[in-house]
mmCIF file of C-alpha atoms in Angstrom:
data_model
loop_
_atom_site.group_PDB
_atom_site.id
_atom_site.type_symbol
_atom_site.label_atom_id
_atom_site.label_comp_id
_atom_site.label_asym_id
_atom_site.label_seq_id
_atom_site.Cartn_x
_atom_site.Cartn_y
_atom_site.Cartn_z
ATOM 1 C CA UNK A 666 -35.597 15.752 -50.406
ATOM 2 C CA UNK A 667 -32.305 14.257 -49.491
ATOM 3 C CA UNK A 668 -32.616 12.822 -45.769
ATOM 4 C CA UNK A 669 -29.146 11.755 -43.818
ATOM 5 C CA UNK A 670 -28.948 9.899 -40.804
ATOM 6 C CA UNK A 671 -25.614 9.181 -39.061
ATOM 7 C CA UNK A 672 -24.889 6.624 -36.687
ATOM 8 C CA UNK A 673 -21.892 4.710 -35.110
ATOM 9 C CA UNK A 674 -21.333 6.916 -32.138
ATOM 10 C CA UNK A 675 -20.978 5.864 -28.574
ATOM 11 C CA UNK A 676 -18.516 6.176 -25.754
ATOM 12 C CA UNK A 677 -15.141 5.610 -26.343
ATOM 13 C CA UNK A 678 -11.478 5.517 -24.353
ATOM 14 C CA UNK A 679 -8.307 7.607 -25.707
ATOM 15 C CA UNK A 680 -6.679 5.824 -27.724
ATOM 16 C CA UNK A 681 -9.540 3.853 -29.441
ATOM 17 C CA UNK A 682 -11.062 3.724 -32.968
ATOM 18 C CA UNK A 683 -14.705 4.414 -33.583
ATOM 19 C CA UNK A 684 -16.514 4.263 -37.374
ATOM 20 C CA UNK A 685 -19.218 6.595 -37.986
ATOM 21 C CA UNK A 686 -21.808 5.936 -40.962
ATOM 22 C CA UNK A 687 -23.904 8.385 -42.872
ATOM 23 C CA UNK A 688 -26.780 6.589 -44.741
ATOM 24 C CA UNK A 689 -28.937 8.557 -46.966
ATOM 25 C CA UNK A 690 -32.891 8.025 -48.229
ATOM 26 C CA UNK A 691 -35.093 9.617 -50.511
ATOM 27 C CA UNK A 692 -31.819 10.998 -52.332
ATOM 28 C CA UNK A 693 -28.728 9.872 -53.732
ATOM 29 C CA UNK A 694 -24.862 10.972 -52.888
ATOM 30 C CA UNK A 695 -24.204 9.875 -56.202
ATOM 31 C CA UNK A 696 -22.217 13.210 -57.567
ATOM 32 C CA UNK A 697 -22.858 15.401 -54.686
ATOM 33 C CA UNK A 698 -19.369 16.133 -51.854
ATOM 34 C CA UNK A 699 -20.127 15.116 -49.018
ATOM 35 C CA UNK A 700 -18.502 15.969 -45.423
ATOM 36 C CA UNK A 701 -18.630 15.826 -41.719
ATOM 37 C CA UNK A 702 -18.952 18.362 -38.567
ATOM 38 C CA UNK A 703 -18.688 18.402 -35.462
ATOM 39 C CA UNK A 704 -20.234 20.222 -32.379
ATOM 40 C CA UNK A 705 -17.929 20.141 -29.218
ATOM 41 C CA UNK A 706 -19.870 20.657 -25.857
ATOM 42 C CA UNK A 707 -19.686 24.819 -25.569
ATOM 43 C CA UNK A 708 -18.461 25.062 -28.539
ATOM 44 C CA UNK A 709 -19.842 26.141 -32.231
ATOM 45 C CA UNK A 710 -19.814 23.613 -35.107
ATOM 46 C CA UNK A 711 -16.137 23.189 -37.106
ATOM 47 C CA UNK A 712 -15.452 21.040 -40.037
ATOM 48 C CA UNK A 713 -13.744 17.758 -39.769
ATOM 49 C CA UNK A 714 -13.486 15.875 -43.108
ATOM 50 C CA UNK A 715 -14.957 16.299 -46.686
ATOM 51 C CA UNK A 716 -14.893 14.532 -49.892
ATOM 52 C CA UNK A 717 -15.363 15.325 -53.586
ATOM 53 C CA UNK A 718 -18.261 13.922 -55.932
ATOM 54 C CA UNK A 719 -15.954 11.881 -57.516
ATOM 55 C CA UNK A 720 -13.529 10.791 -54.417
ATOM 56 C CA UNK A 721 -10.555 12.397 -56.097
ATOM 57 C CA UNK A 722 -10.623 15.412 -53.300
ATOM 58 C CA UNK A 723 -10.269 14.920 -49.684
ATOM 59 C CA UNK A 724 -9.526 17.592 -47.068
ATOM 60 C CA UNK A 725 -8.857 16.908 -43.678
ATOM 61 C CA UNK A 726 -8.912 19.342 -40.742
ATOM 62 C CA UNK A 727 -5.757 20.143 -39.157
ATOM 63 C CA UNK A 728 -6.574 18.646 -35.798
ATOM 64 C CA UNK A 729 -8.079 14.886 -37.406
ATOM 65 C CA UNK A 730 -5.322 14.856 -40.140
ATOM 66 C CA UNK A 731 -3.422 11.385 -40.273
ATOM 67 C CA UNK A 732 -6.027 9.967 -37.773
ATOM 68 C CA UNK A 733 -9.215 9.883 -39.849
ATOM 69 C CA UNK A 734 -10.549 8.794 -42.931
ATOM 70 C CA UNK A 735 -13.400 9.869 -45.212
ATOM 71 C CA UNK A 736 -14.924 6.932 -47.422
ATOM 72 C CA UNK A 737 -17.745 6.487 -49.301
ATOM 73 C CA UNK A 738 -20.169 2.936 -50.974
ATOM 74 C CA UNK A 739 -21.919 3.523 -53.227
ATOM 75 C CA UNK A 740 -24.006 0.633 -53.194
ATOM 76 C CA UNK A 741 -24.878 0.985 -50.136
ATOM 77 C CA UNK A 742 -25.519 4.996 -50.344
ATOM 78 C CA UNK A 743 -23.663 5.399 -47.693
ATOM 79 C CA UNK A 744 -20.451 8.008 -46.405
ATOM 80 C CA UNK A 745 -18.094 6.754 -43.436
ATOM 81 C CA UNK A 746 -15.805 8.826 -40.616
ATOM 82 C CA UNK A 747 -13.292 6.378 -39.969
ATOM 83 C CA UNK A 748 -12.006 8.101 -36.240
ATOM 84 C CA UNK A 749 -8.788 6.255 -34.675
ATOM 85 C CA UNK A 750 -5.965 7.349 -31.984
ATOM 86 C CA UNK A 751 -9.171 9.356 -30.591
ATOM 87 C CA UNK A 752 -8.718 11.724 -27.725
ATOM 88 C CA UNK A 753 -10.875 13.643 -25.303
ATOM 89 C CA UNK A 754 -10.589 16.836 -28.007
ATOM 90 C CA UNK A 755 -12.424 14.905 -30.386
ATOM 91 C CA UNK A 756 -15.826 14.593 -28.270
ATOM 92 C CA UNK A 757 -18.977 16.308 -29.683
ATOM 93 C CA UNK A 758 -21.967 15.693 -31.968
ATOM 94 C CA UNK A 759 -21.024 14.686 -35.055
ATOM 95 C CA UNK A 760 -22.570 15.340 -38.629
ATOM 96 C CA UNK A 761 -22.978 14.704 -42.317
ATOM 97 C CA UNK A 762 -23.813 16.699 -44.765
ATOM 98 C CA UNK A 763 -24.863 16.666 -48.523
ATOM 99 C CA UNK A 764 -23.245 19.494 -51.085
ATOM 100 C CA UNK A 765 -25.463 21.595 -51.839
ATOM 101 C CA UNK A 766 -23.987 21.739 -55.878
ATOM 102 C CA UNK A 767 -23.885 19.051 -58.166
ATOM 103 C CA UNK A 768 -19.985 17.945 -58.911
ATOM 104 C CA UNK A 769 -18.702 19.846 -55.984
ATOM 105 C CA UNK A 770 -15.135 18.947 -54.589
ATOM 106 C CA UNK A 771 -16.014 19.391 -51.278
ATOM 107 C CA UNK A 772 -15.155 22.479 -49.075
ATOM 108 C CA UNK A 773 -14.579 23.221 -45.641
ATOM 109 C CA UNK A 774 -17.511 25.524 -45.445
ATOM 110 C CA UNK A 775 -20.764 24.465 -43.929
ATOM 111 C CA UNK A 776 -22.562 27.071 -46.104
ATOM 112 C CA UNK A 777 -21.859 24.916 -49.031
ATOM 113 C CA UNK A 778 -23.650 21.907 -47.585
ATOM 114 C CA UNK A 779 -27.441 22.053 -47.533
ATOM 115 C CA UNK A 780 -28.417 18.719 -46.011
ATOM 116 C CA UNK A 781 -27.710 17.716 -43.215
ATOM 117 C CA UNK A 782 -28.434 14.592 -40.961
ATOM 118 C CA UNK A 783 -29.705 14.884 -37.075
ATOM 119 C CA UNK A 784 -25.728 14.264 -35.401
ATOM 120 C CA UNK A 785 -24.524 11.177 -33.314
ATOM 121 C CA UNK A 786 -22.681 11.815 -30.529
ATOM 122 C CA UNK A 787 -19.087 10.715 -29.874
ATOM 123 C CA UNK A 788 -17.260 10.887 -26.283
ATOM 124 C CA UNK A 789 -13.656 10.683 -25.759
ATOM 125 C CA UNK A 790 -12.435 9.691 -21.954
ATOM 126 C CA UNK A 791 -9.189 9.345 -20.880
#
C-alpha cells in the first residue's frame, strides 16, 4: 500500500511561482502515471496535470497550460507541480495521485487514479 504525501504549499501573491512535491512510501511510482488535482474553495475536485509511466505523455489542463510543469525523480520517488504566473483562480487543495494501472499514460480522469495523498493547500492573493 502505496502512501503519497504532498507538500510545498503555502500562501502566495499573483504573479509568483510555487513548487509542489509528491513523495511516496511503502510503494514505488516507478511505472505507474501519476497526476495532480485540485479542490477550489466551493468547488468539486478538477484535474490539473498528469504524466505517463514513462514521462513520454503529459497533459495539461486548459486553465494551467504554459504555466505549469509536471516532473518526476526517480531517485528520490518523488513527482513535482511546478506552478508559476499564479493567480487567485489557482487557489485550492492540491493533490497527487498514483495510476491505478501499471504502464498507464496518464488521464485526466480521477477514476483512473487509486492513490491518493492527503492535499496541501495553495492560496493565490492579488
Amino acid at each position: 500500500q502505496v502512501q503519497l504525501v504532498e507538500s510545498g504549499g503555502g500562501l502566495v501573491q499573483a504573479g509568483g511561482s510555487l513548487r509542489l512535491s509528491c513523495a511516496a512510501s511503502g510503494g514505488t511510482f516507478t511505472n505507474y502515471a501519476m497526476g495532480w488535482f485540485r479542490r477550489p474553495p466551493g468547488k468539486e475536485r478538477e484535474f490539473v496535470a498528469a504524466m505517463g509511466w514513462n514521462s513520454l505523455t503529459t497533459r495539461f489542463a486548459d486553465s494551467v497550460e504554459g504555466r505549469f510543469t509536471i516532473s518526476r525523480d526517480a531517485a528520490k520517488n518523488t513527482v513535482y507541480l511546478q506552478m508559476s504566473s499564479l493567480n487567485p483562480d489557482d487557489t485550492g487543495v492540491y493533490y497527487c495521485a498514483r495510476s491505478r494501472r501499471l504502464y498507464s499514460r496518464g488521464s485526466n480522469n480521477p477514476a483512473d487514479f487509486g492513490s491518493w495523498g492527503q492535499g496541501t493547500q495553495v492560496t493565490v492573493s492579488s
